[in-house]
Amino acid sequence: MATHAHHGSCHCQAVKYEATFDLSAGTNRCNCSICTKARAWFAFVRGDDFKLLSGEDLLSSYQWVPPGREHSVLTYRFCSKCGVRLFGTGDIPQMGGRFYALHIPTLDDADREALVNAPINYFDNAHDQPDRAPEDVRLL
Ligand SMILES: [Zn+2]
């Protein structure tokens, strides 16, 4: 376990955040429709361990309702100036309440070797099987 405070930002630097988490716990990729479009690569961060440092006024939001669900699960936040998505956030009791799915490419000071060595967890949400990896992960 190596929990560190990481810092990240969007491309234009308007939005900045600090997030404390253990990169060695792994990063995540998913094949659902929105993760595919956005080429999502994310780490889960608990709500208490995430702090927005600047840019709240420039953050836009997007929500969608997955097939077979009644409500949107996550709110995706992205910079309205440069368009870079920084995170998705949700509040799910089974996940310990408020959490952030932090977009890994927005990290500015992650240790490169730690990132390379972090295991990748794959989720087959395209087939409603989040507990297993898709058969083919080559393009995720
Ligand atoms: Zn920006």
mmCIF file of N, CA and C and ligand atoms in Angstrom:
data_model
loop_
_atom_site.group_PDB
_atom_site.id
_atom_site.type_symbol
_atom_site.label_atom_id
_atom_site.label_comp_id
_atom_site.label_asym_id
_atom_site.label_seq_id
_atom_site.Cartn_x
_atom_site.Cartn_y
_atom_site.Cartn_z
ATOM 1 N N MET A 1 0.840 -1.204 0.000
ATOM 2 C CA MET A 1 0.000 0.000 0.000
ATOM 3 C C MET A 1 0.872 1.250 0.000
ATOM 4 N N ALA A 2 0.594 2.140 -0.896
ATOM 5 C CA ALA A 2 1.339 3.392 -0.969
ATOM 6 C C ALA A 2 0.383 4.503 -1.359
ATOM 7 N N THR A 3 -0.278 5.040 -0.367
ATOM 8 C CA THR A 3 -1.243 6.103 -0.633
ATOM 9 C C THR A 3 -0.515 7.436 -0.752
ATOM 10 N N HIS A 4 -0.756 8.119 -1.876
ATOM 11 C CA HIS A 4 -0.110 9.409 -2.112
ATOM 12 C C HIS A 4 -1.153 10.447 -2.499
ATOM 13 N N ALA A 5 -0.811 11.701 -2.228
ATOM 14 C CA ALA A 5 -1.618 12.799 -2.753
ATOM 15 C C ALA A 5 -1.165 13.042 -4.193
ATOM 16 N N HIS A 6 -2.095 12.890 -5.124
ATOM 17 C CA HIS A 6 -1.807 13.128 -6.537
ATOM 18 C C HIS A 6 -2.476 14.422 -6.958
ATOM 19 N N HIS A 7 -1.854 15.083 -7.931
ATOM 20 C CA HIS A 7 -2.446 16.308 -8.455
ATOM 21 C C HIS A 7 -2.740 16.138 -9.937
ATOM 22 N N GLY A 8 -3.836 16.758 -10.364
ATOM 23 C CA GLY A 8 -4.208 16.635 -11.761
ATOM 24 C C GLY A 8 -4.878 17.891 -12.255
ATOM 25 N N SER A 9 -5.036 17.967 -13.575
ATOM 26 C CA SER A 9 -5.640 19.155 -14.171
ATOM 27 C C SER A 9 -6.159 18.822 -15.567
ATOM 28 N N CYS A 10 -6.972 19.739 -16.085
ATOM 29 C CA CYS A 10 -7.414 19.621 -17.478
ATOM 30 C C CYS A 10 -6.328 20.207 -18.378
ATOM 31 N N HIS A 11 -6.550 20.234 -19.680
ATOM 32 C CA HIS A 11 -5.506 20.711 -20.590
ATOM 33 C C HIS A 11 -5.223 22.194 -20.448
ATOM 34 N N CYS A 12 -6.272 23.008 -20.267
ATOM 35 C CA CYS A 12 -6.071 24.463 -20.188
ATOM 36 C C CYS A 12 -5.701 24.921 -18.785
ATOM 37 N N GLN A 13 -5.660 23.986 -17.837
ATOM 38 C CA GLN A 13 -5.240 24.267 -16.459
ATOM 39 C C GLN A 13 -6.266 25.042 -15.639
ATOM 40 N N ALA A 14 -7.460 25.231 -16.187
ATOM 41 C CA ALA A 14 -8.483 25.942 -15.419
ATOM 42 C C ALA A 14 -8.960 25.087 -14.242
ATOM 43 N N VAL A 15 -9.078 23.786 -14.482
ATOM 44 C CA VAL A 15 -9.563 22.881 -13.441
ATOM 45 C C VAL A 15 -8.385 22.106 -12.870
ATOM 46 N N LYS A 16 -8.258 22.171 -11.549
ATOM 47 C CA LYS A 16 -7.181 21.436 -10.873
ATOM 48 C C LYS A 16 -7.750 20.718 -9.666
ATOM 49 N N TYR A 17 -7.169 19.567 -9.363
ATOM 50 C CA TYR A 17 -7.652 18.803 -8.214
ATOM 51 C C TYR A 17 -6.500 18.125 -7.486
ATOM 52 N N GLU A 18 -6.802 17.698 -6.279
ATOM 53 C CA GLU A 18 -5.885 16.861 -5.510
ATOM 54 C C GLU A 18 -6.651 15.622 -5.104
ATOM 55 N N ALA A 19 -6.048 14.461 -5.256
ATOM 56 C CA ALA A 19 -6.720 13.214 -4.906
ATOM 57 C C ALA A 19 -5.721 12.283 -4.239
ATOM 58 N N THR A 20 -6.103 11.745 -3.101
ATOM 59 C CA THR A 20 -5.223 10.867 -2.339
ATOM 60 C C THR A 20 -5.700 9.433 -2.490
ATOM 61 N N PHE A 21 -4.862 8.610 -3.093
ATOM 62 C CA PHE A 21 -5.229 7.213 -3.298
ATOM 63 C C PHE A 21 -3.982 6.372 -3.581
ATOM 64 N N ASP A 22 -4.178 5.072 -3.578
ATOM 65 C CA ASP A 22 -3.088 4.125 -3.776
ATOM 66 C C ASP A 22 -3.103 3.615 -5.218
ATOM 67 N N LEU A 23 -2.184 4.104 -6.015
ATOM 68 C CA LEU A 23 -2.124 3.714 -7.422
ATOM 69 C C LEU A 23 -1.892 2.210 -7.575
ATOM 70 N N SER A 24 -1.176 1.609 -6.616
ATOM 71 C CA SER A 24 -0.871 0.178 -6.732
ATOM 72 C C SER A 24 -2.122 -0.690 -6.554
ATOM 73 N N ALA A 25 -3.219 -0.083 -6.089
ATOM 74 C CA ALA A 25 -4.480 -0.829 -5.978
ATOM 75 C C ALA A 25 -5.060 -1.094 -7.366
ATOM 76 N N GLY A 26 -4.526 -0.403 -8.375
ATOM 77 C CA GLY A 26 -4.950 -0.689 -9.733
ATOM 78 C C GLY A 26 -5.758 0.428 -10.362
ATOM 79 N N THR A 27 -5.751 0.407 -11.691
ATOM 80 C CA THR A 27 -6.570 1.341 -12.451
ATOM 81 C C THR A 27 -7.608 0.515 -13.203
ATOM 82 N N ASN A 28 -8.560 1.190 -13.812
ATOM 83 C CA ASN A 28 -9.726 0.485 -14.337
ATOM 84 C C ASN A 28 -10.066 0.902 -15.756
ATOM 85 N N ARG A 29 -10.518 -0.088 -16.524
ATOM 86 C CA ARG A 29 -11.016 0.187 -17.869
ATOM 87 C C ARG A 29 -12.323 -0.570 -18.044
ATOM 88 N N CYS A 30 -13.213 0.023 -18.795
ATOM 89 C CA CYS A 30 -14.561 -0.517 -18.923
ATOM 90 C C CYS A 30 -14.998 -0.412 -20.375
ATOM 91 N N ASN A 31 -15.866 -1.309 -20.806
ATOM 92 C CA ASN A 31 -16.281 -1.344 -22.211
ATOM 93 C C ASN A 31 -17.712 -0.862 -22.421
ATOM 94 N N CYS A 32 -18.291 -0.162 -21.432
ATOM 95 C CA CYS A 32 -19.656 0.353 -21.640
ATOM 96 C C CYS A 32 -19.616 1.435 -22.714
ATOM 97 N N SER A 33 -20.773 1.870 -23.161
ATOM 98 C CA SER A 33 -20.805 2.770 -24.321
ATOM 99 C C SER A 33 -20.088 4.088 -24.065
ATOM 100 N N ILE A 34 -20.250 4.657 -22.879
ATOM 101 C CA ILE A 34 -19.619 5.967 -22.656
ATOM 102 C C ILE A 34 -18.125 5.820 -22.388
ATOM 103 N N CYS A 35 -17.739 4.754 -21.696
ATOM 104 C CA CYS A 35 -16.302 4.531 -21.468
ATOM 105 C C CYS A 35 -15.586 4.259 -22.791
ATOM 106 N N THR A 36 -16.267 3.577 -23.706
ATOM 107 C CA THR A 36 -15.672 3.308 -25.006
ATOM 108 C C THR A 36 -15.457 4.605 -25.784
ATOM 109 N N LYS A 37 -16.481 5.444 -25.802
ATOM 110 C CA LYS A 37 -16.364 6.718 -26.538
ATOM 111 C C LYS A 37 -15.266 7.598 -25.963
ATOM 112 N N ALA A 38 -15.149 7.584 -24.633
ATOM 113 C CA ALA A 38 -14.192 8.476 -23.976
ATOM 114 C C ALA A 38 -12.844 7.807 -23.731
ATOM 115 N N ARG A 39 -12.721 6.551 -24.117
ATOM 116 C CA ARG A 39 -11.524 5.763 -23.820
ATOM 117 C C ARG A 39 -11.155 5.911 -22.348
ATOM 118 N N ALA A 40 -12.142 5.646 -21.514
ATOM 119 C CA ALA A 40 -11.981 5.882 -20.081
ATOM 120 C C ALA A 40 -10.910 4.995 -19.467
ATOM 121 N N TRP A 41 -10.113 5.604 -18.617
ATOM 122 C CA TRP A 41 -9.086 4.902 -17.835
ATOM 123 C C TRP A 41 -9.082 5.615 -16.496
ATOM 124 N N PHE A 42 -9.511 4.916 -15.476
ATOM 125 C CA PHE A 42 -9.796 5.648 -14.238
ATOM 126 C C PHE A 42 -9.357 4.902 -12.981
ATOM 127 N N ALA A 43 -9.236 5.678 -11.915
ATOM 128 C CA ALA A 43 -8.961 5.138 -10.585
ATOM 129 C C ALA A 43 -10.080 5.598 -9.667
ATOM 130 N N PHE A 44 -10.486 4.714 -8.778
ATOM 131 C CA PHE A 44 -11.520 5.087 -7.817
ATOM 132 C C PHE A 44 -10.895 5.810 -6.627
ATOM 133 N N VAL A 45 -11.509 6.916 -6.257
ATOM 134 C CA VAL A 45 -11.056 7.711 -5.118
ATOM 135 C C VAL A 45 -12.267 7.985 -4.232
ATOM 136 N N ARG A 46 -12.122 7.768 -2.938
ATOM 137 C CA ARG A 46 -13.233 8.029 -2.018
ATOM 138 C C ARG A 46 -13.505 9.525 -1.923
ATOM 139 N N GLY A 47 -14.754 9.859 -1.713
ATOM 140 C CA GLY A 47 -15.165 11.261 -1.683
ATOM 141 C C GLY A 47 -14.334 12.129 -0.774
ATOM 142 N N ASP A 48 -14.011 11.615 0.412
ATOM 143 C CA ASP A 48 -13.238 12.405 1.380
ATOM 144 C C ASP A 48 -11.807 12.638 0.920
ATOM 145 N N ASP A 49 -11.368 11.846 -0.050
ATOM 146 C CA ASP A 49 -9.973 11.922 -0.484
ATOM 147 C C ASP A 49 -9.802 12.711 -1.778
ATOM 148 N N PHE A 50 -10.858 13.387 -2.190
ATOM 149 C CA PHE A 50 -10.789 14.186 -3.411
ATOM 150 C C PHE A 50 -11.082 15.643 -3.078
ATOM 151 N N LYS A 51 -10.272 16.535 -3.629
ATOM 152 C CA LYS A 51 -10.493 17.962 -3.392
ATOM 153 C C LYS A 51 -10.319 18.723 -4.699
ATOM 154 N N LEU A 52 -11.363 19.458 -5.097
ATOM 155 C CA LEU A 52 -11.260 20.308 -6.274
ATOM 156 C C LEU A 52 -10.530 21.580 -5.854
ATOM 157 N N LEU A 53 -9.436 21.904 -6.531
ATOM 158 C CA LEU A 53 -8.629 23.059 -6.137
ATOM 159 C C LEU A 53 -9.017 24.309 -6.911
ATOM 160 N N SER A 54 -9.469 24.149 -8.144
ATOM 161 C CA SER A 54 -9.899 25.314 -8.925
ATOM 162 C C SER A 54 -10.781 24.867 -10.081
ATOM 163 N N GLY A 55 -11.550 25.805 -10.608
ATOM 164 C CA GLY A 55 -12.286 25.572 -11.838
ATOM 165 C C GLY A 55 -13.720 25.077 -11.701
ATOM 166 N N GLU A 56 -14.259 25.057 -10.484
ATOM 167 C CA GLU A 56 -15.648 24.587 -10.317
ATOM 168 C C GLU A 56 -16.601 25.302 -11.277
ATOM 169 N N ASP A 57 -16.389 26.603 -11.465
ATOM 170 C CA ASP A 57 -17.284 27.391 -12.320
ATOM 171 C C ASP A 57 -17.182 27.005 -13.791
ATOM 172 N N LEU A 58 -16.087 26.353 -14.186
ATOM 173 C CA LEU A 58 -15.926 25.966 -15.590
ATOM 174 C C LEU A 58 -16.280 24.505 -15.846
ATOM 175 N N LEU A 59 -16.563 23.755 -14.786
ATOM 176 C CA LEU A 59 -16.878 22.335 -14.956
ATOM 177 C C LEU A 59 -18.297 22.159 -15.488
ATOM 178 N N SER A 60 -18.411 21.487 -16.610
ATOM 179 C CA SER A 60 -19.719 21.107 -17.137
ATOM 180 C C SER A 60 -20.026 19.683 -16.712
ATOM 181 N N SER A 61 -21.273 19.278 -16.863
ATOM 182 C CA SER A 61 -21.698 17.958 -16.413
ATOM 183 C C SER A 61 -22.424 17.219 -17.519
ATOM 184 N N TYR A 62 -22.332 15.908 -17.462
ATOM 185 C CA TYR A 62 -23.083 15.058 -18.385
ATOM 186 C C TYR A 62 -23.567 13.831 -17.616
ATOM 187 N N GLN A 63 -24.811 13.469 -17.861
ATOM 188 C CA GLN A 63 -25.354 12.262 -17.241
ATOM 189 C C GLN A 63 -26.092 11.466 -18.304
ATOM 190 N N TRP A 64 -26.155 10.169 -18.095
ATOM 191 C CA TRP A 64 -26.951 9.323 -18.983
ATOM 192 C C TRP A 64 -27.496 8.165 -18.160
ATOM 193 N N VAL A 65 -28.578 7.571 -18.662
ATOM 194 C CA VAL A 65 -29.193 6.445 -17.984
ATOM 195 C C VAL A 65 -28.834 5.177 -18.754
ATOM 196 N N PRO A 66 -28.024 4.303 -18.136
ATOM 197 C CA PRO A 66 -27.639 3.063 -18.824
ATOM 198 C C PRO A 66 -28.871 2.219 -19.154
ATOM 199 N N PRO A 67 -28.794 1.416 -20.212
ATOM 200 C CA PRO A 67 -29.924 0.552 -20.577
ATOM 201 C C PRO A 67 -30.325 -0.334 -19.392
ATOM 202 N N GLY A 68 -31.602 -0.465 -19.151
ATOM 203 C CA GLY A 68 -32.085 -1.321 -18.080
ATOM 204 C C GLY A 68 -32.083 -0.665 -16.710
ATOM 205 N N ARG A 69 -31.636 0.588 -16.643
ATOM 206 C CA ARG A 69 -31.618 1.299 -15.363
ATOM 207 C C ARG A 69 -32.649 2.415 -15.384
ATOM 208 N N GLU A 70 -33.025 2.876 -14.197
ATOM 209 C CA GLU A 70 -34.008 3.957 -14.120
ATOM 210 C C GLU A 70 -33.370 5.318 -13.928
ATOM 211 N N HIS A 71 -32.135 5.315 -13.397
ATOM 212 C CA HIS A 71 -31.479 6.586 -13.113
ATOM 213 C C HIS A 71 -30.043 6.556 -13.623
ATOM 214 N N SER A 72 -29.508 7.746 -13.814
ATOM 215 C CA SER A 72 -28.086 7.810 -14.116
ATOM 216 C C SER A 72 -27.313 7.434 -12.853
ATOM 217 N N VAL A 73 -26.168 6.838 -13.050
ATOM 218 C CA VAL A 73 -25.362 6.372 -11.924
ATOM 219 C C VAL A 73 -24.246 7.355 -11.614
ATOM 220 N N LEU A 74 -23.675 7.900 -12.656
ATOM 221 C CA LEU A 74 -22.538 8.804 -12.497
ATOM 222 C C LEU A 74 -22.820 10.147 -13.149
ATOM 223 N N THR A 75 -22.166 11.173 -12.625
ATOM 224 C CA THR A 75 -22.149 12.474 -13.273
ATOM 225 C C THR A 75 -20.732 12.695 -13.768
ATOM 226 N N TYR A 76 -20.594 12.883 -15.073
ATOM 227 C CA TYR A 76 -19.284 13.080 -15.669
ATOM 228 C C TYR A 76 -19.006 14.576 -15.704
ATOM 229 N N ARG A 77 -17.818 14.965 -15.245
ATOM 230 C CA ARG A 77 -17.474 16.384 -15.181
ATOM 231 C C ARG A 77 -16.294 16.661 -16.111
ATOM 232 N N PHE A 78 -16.462 17.676 -16.913
ATOM 233 C CA PHE A 78 -15.405 18.023 -17.856
ATOM 234 C C PHE A 78 -15.264 19.526 -17.960
ATOM 235 N N CYS A 79 -14.112 19.974 -18.398
ATOM 236 C CA CYS A 79 -13.837 21.399 -18.495
ATOM 237 C C CYS A 79 -14.569 21.972 -19.708
ATOM 238 N N SER A 80 -15.363 23.016 -19.489
ATOM 239 C CA SER A 80 -16.128 23.611 -20.587
ATOM 240 C C SER A 80 -15.237 24.442 -21.507
ATOM 241 N N LYS A 81 -14.026 24.727 -21.078
ATOM 242 C CA LYS A 81 -13.116 25.531 -21.891
ATOM 243 C C LYS A 81 -12.310 24.640 -22.848
ATOM 244 N N CYS A 82 -11.690 23.579 -22.332
ATOM 245 C CA CYS A 82 -10.821 22.748 -23.180
ATOM 246 C C CYS A 82 -11.437 21.376 -23.493
ATOM 247 N N GLY A 83 -12.530 21.016 -22.821
ATOM 248 C CA GLY A 83 -13.233 19.789 -23.161
ATOM 249 C C GLY A 83 -12.712 18.515 -22.521
ATOM 250 N N VAL A 84 -11.652 18.609 -21.736
ATOM 251 C CA VAL A 84 -11.086 17.399 -21.131
ATOM 252 C C VAL A 84 -11.950 16.936 -19.952
ATOM 253 N N ARG A 85 -12.277 15.651 -19.971
ATOM 254 C CA ARG A 85 -13.022 15.084 -18.843
ATOM 255 C C ARG A 85 -12.047 14.756 -17.711
ATOM 256 N N LEU A 86 -12.415 15.183 -16.520
ATOM 257 C CA LEU A 86 -11.534 14.960 -15.369
ATOM 258 C C LEU A 86 -11.966 13.802 -14.498
ATOM 259 N N PHE A 87 -13.268 13.615 -14.347
ATOM 260 C CA PHE A 87 -13.742 12.527 -13.489
ATOM 261 C C PHE A 87 -15.231 12.312 -13.689
ATOM 262 N N GLY A 88 -15.666 11.149 -13.234
ATOM 263 C CA GLY A 88 -17.076 10.891 -13.033
ATOM 264 C C GLY A 88 -17.266 10.800 -11.531
ATOM 265 N N THR A 89 -18.428 11.148 -11.048
ATOM 266 C CA THR A 89 -18.662 11.036 -9.607
ATOM 267 C C THR A 89 -20.048 10.485 -9.352
ATOM 268 N N GLY A 90 -20.156 9.727 -8.278
ATOM 269 C CA GLY A 90 -21.429 9.140 -7.913
ATOM 270 C C GLY A 90 -21.507 8.965 -6.412
ATOM 271 N N ASP A 91 -22.695 8.591 -5.950
ATOM 272 C CA ASP A 91 -22.915 8.376 -4.522
ATOM 273 C C ASP A 91 -23.683 7.065 -4.395
ATOM 274 N N ILE A 92 -22.954 5.973 -4.204
ATOM 275 C CA ILE A 92 -23.548 4.644 -4.185
ATOM 276 C C ILE A 92 -23.199 3.977 -2.859
ATOM 277 N N PRO A 93 -24.211 3.634 -2.054
ATOM 278 C CA PRO A 93 -23.939 3.047 -0.741
ATOM 279 C C PRO A 93 -23.016 1.823 -0.805
ATOM 280 N N GLN A 94 -23.216 0.953 -1.821
ATOM 281 C CA GLN A 94 -22.391 -0.255 -1.934
ATOM 282 C C GLN A 94 -20.924 0.084 -2.210
ATOM 283 N N MET A 95 -20.671 1.305 -2.654
ATOM 284 C CA MET A 95 -19.289 1.711 -2.914
ATOM 285 C C MET A 95 -18.778 2.653 -1.832
ATOM 286 N N GLY A 96 -19.484 2.678 -0.711
ATOM 287 C CA GLY A 96 -19.023 3.497 0.402
ATOM 288 C C GLY A 96 -19.458 4.947 0.338
ATOM 289 N N GLY A 97 -20.486 5.236 -0.450
ATOM 290 C CA GLY A 97 -20.982 6.615 -0.549
ATOM 291 C C GLY A 97 -20.354 7.350 -1.718
ATOM 292 N N ARG A 98 -20.101 8.640 -1.497
ATOM 293 C CA ARG A 98 -19.551 9.476 -2.567
ATOM 294 C C ARG A 98 -18.190 8.953 -3.014
ATOM 295 N N PHE A 99 -18.007 8.865 -4.338
ATOM 296 C CA PHE A 99 -16.708 8.453 -4.874
ATOM 297 C C PHE A 99 -16.446 9.176 -6.186
ATOM 298 N N TYR A 100 -15.195 9.135 -6.599
ATOM 299 C CA TYR A 100 -14.793 9.739 -7.861
ATOM 300 C C TYR A 100 -14.106 8.676 -8.705
ATOM 301 N N ALA A 101 -14.413 8.668 -9.978
ATOM 302 C CA ALA A 101 -13.701 7.827 -10.941
ATOM 303 C C ALA A 101 -12.811 8.790 -11.720
ATOM 304 N N LEU A 102 -11.601 8.879 -11.238
ATOM 305 C CA LEU A 102 -10.662 9.887 -11.716
ATOM 306 C C LEU A 102 -10.035 9.469 -13.042
ATOM 307 N N HIS A 103 -10.038 10.373 -14.021
ATOM 308 C CA HIS A 103 -9.480 10.062 -15.342
ATOM 309 C C HIS A 103 -7.943 10.099 -15.253
ATOM 310 N N ILE A 104 -7.343 8.932 -15.312
ATOM 311 C CA ILE A 104 -5.896 8.787 -15.104
ATOM 312 C C ILE A 104 -5.056 9.739 -15.974
ATOM 313 N N PRO A 105 -5.390 9.931 -17.268
ATOM 314 C CA PRO A 105 -4.537 10.809 -18.077
ATOM 315 C C PRO A 105 -4.493 12.260 -17.603
ATOM 316 N N THR A 106 -5.379 12.663 -16.696
ATOM 317 C CA THR A 106 -5.326 14.051 -16.203
ATOM 318 C C THR A 106 -4.369 14.201 -15.024
ATOM 319 N N LEU A 107 -3.796 13.100 -14.549
ATOM 320 C CA LEU A 107 -2.829 13.200 -13.446
ATOM 321 C C LEU A 107 -1.552 13.887 -13.944
ATOM 322 N N ASP A 108 -1.040 14.806 -13.149
ATOM 323 C CA ASP A 108 0.173 15.537 -13.541
ATOM 324 C C ASP A 108 1.431 15.032 -12.848
ATOM 325 N N ASP A 109 1.279 14.415 -11.700
ATOM 326 C CA ASP A 109 2.475 14.051 -10.944
ATOM 327 C C ASP A 109 2.481 12.587 -10.496
ATOM 328 N N ALA A 110 1.760 11.735 -11.229
ATOM 329 C CA ALA A 110 1.787 10.310 -10.878
ATOM 330 C C ALA A 110 3.162 9.738 -11.228
ATOM 331 N N ASP A 111 3.660 8.891 -10.370
ATOM 332 C CA ASP A 111 4.935 8.238 -10.627
ATOM 333 C C ASP A 111 4.772 7.297 -11.827
ATOM 334 N N ARG A 112 5.596 7.519 -12.861
ATOM 335 C CA ARG A 112 5.444 6.760 -14.105
ATOM 336 C C ARG A 112 5.569 5.256 -13.888
ATOM 337 N N GLU A 113 6.554 4.833 -13.119
ATOM 338 C CA GLU A 113 6.743 3.397 -12.883
ATOM 339 C C GLU A 113 5.575 2.814 -12.089
ATOM 340 N N ALA A 114 5.089 3.573 -11.134
ATOM 341 C CA ALA A 114 3.945 3.097 -10.345
ATOM 342 C C ALA A 114 2.730 2.913 -11.249
ATOM 343 N N LEU A 115 2.591 3.833 -12.199
ATOM 344 C CA LEU A 115 1.466 3.757 -13.128
ATOM 345 C C LEU A 115 1.622 2.553 -14.067
ATOM 346 N N VAL A 116 2.828 2.366 -14.568
ATOM 347 C CA VAL A 116 3.090 1.238 -15.471
ATOM 348 C C VAL A 116 2.849 -0.092 -14.758
ATOM 349 N N ASN A 117 3.219 -0.133 -13.470
ATOM 350 C CA ASN A 117 3.125 -1.387 -12.724
ATOM 351 C C ASN A 117 1.770 -1.618 -12.065
ATOM 352 N N ALA A 118 0.916 -0.627 -12.093
ATOM 353 C CA ALA A 118 -0.400 -0.793 -11.466
ATOM 354 C C ALA A 118 -1.224 -1.790 -12.278
ATOM 355 N N PRO A 119 -1.830 -2.764 -11.618
ATOM 356 C CA PRO A 119 -2.668 -3.703 -12.367
ATOM 357 C C PRO A 119 -3.876 -2.984 -12.972
ATOM 358 N N ILE A 120 -4.339 -3.468 -14.109
ATOM 359 C CA ILE A 120 -5.530 -2.893 -14.729
ATOM 360 C C ILE A 120 -6.698 -3.848 -14.503
ATOM 361 N N ASN A 121 -7.767 -3.329 -13.928
ATOM 362 C CA ASN A 121 -8.997 -4.112 -13.753
ATOM 363 C C ASN A 121 -9.922 -3.796 -14.918
ATOM 364 N N TYR A 122 -10.448 -4.838 -15.538
ATOM 365 C CA TYR A 122 -11.360 -4.638 -16.670
ATOM 366 C C TYR A 122 -12.779 -4.998 -16.259
ATOM 367 N N PHE A 123 -13.740 -4.198 -16.725
ATOM 368 C CA PHE A 123 -15.150 -4.438 -16.413
ATOM 369 C C PHE A 123 -15.946 -4.631 -17.700
ATOM 370 N N ASP A 124 -16.720 -5.693 -17.733
ATOM 371 C CA ASP A 124 -17.555 -5.948 -18.912
ATOM 372 C C ASP A 124 -18.958 -5.364 -18.705
ATOM 373 N N ASN A 125 -19.001 -4.055 -18.530
ATOM 374 C CA ASN A 125 -20.303 -3.416 -18.317
ATOM 375 C C ASN A 125 -21.140 -3.378 -19.589
ATOM 376 N N ALA A 126 -20.511 -3.572 -20.741
ATOM 377 C CA ALA A 126 -21.279 -3.603 -21.985
ATOM 378 C C ALA A 126 -22.272 -4.771 -21.976
ATOM 379 N N HIS A 127 -21.933 -5.825 -21.215
ATOM 380 C CA HIS A 127 -22.819 -6.983 -21.124
ATOM 381 C C HIS A 127 -23.360 -7.141 -19.718
ATOM 382 N N ASP A 128 -23.372 -6.010 -18.965
ATOM 383 C CA ASP A 128 -23.921 -5.984 -17.612
ATOM 384 C C ASP A 128 -23.249 -7.012 -16.692
ATOM 385 N N GLN A 129 -21.940 -7.187 -16.901
ATOM 386 C CA GLN A 129 -21.173 -8.128 -16.065
ATOM 387 C C GLN A 129 -19.957 -7.417 -15.474
ATOM 388 N N PRO A 130 -20.228 -6.497 -14.542
ATOM 389 C CA PRO A 130 -19.124 -5.692 -13.997
ATOM 390 C C PRO A 130 -18.132 -6.500 -13.171
ATOM 391 N N ASP A 131 -18.501 -7.734 -12.821
ATOM 392 C CA ASP A 131 -17.619 -8.559 -11.992
ATOM 393 C C ASP A 131 -16.625 -9.368 -12.813
ATOM 394 N N ARG A 132 -16.638 -9.183 -14.121
ATOM 395 C CA ARG A 132 -15.678 -9.927 -14.937
ATOM 396 C C ARG A 132 -15.128 -9.057 -16.071
ATOM 397 N N ALA A 133 -14.001 -9.502 -16.607
ATOM 398 C CA ALA A 133 -13.377 -8.778 -17.714
ATOM 399 C C ALA A 133 -14.046 -9.176 -19.020
ATOM 400 N N PRO A 134 -14.087 -8.278 -19.997
ATOM 401 C CA PRO A 134 -14.598 -8.642 -21.315
ATOM 402 C C PRO A 134 -13.702 -9.732 -21.920
ATOM 403 N N GLU A 135 -14.260 -10.492 -22.843
ATOM 404 C CA GLU A 135 -13.475 -11.531 -23.494
ATOM 405 C C GLU A 135 -12.254 -10.952 -24.212
ATOM 406 N N ASP A 136 -12.466 -9.810 -24.851
ATOM 407 C CA ASP A 136 -11.398 -9.182 -25.625
ATOM 408 C C ASP A 136 -11.099 -7.792 -25.033
ATOM 409 N N VAL A 137 -9.946 -7.649 -24.433
ATOM 410 C CA VAL A 137 -9.582 -6.357 -23.832
ATOM 411 C C VAL A 137 -8.504 -5.634 -24.638
ATOM 412 N N ARG A 138 -8.178 -6.163 -25.809
ATOM 413 C CA ARG A 138 -7.029 -5.625 -26.534
ATOM 414 C C ARG A 138 -7.157 -4.153 -26.881
ATOM 415 N N LEU A 139 -8.371 -3.673 -27.118
ATOM 416 C CA LEU A 139 -8.521 -2.264 -27.495
ATOM 417 C C LEU A 139 -9.059 -1.413 -26.350
ATOM 418 N N LEU A 140 -9.105 -1.972 -25.177
ATOM 419 C CA LEU A 140 -9.545 -1.164 -24.023
ATOM 420 C C LEU A 140 -8.357 -0.429 -23.414
HETATM 421 ZN ZN ZN B 1 -9.661 23.127 -19.318
#
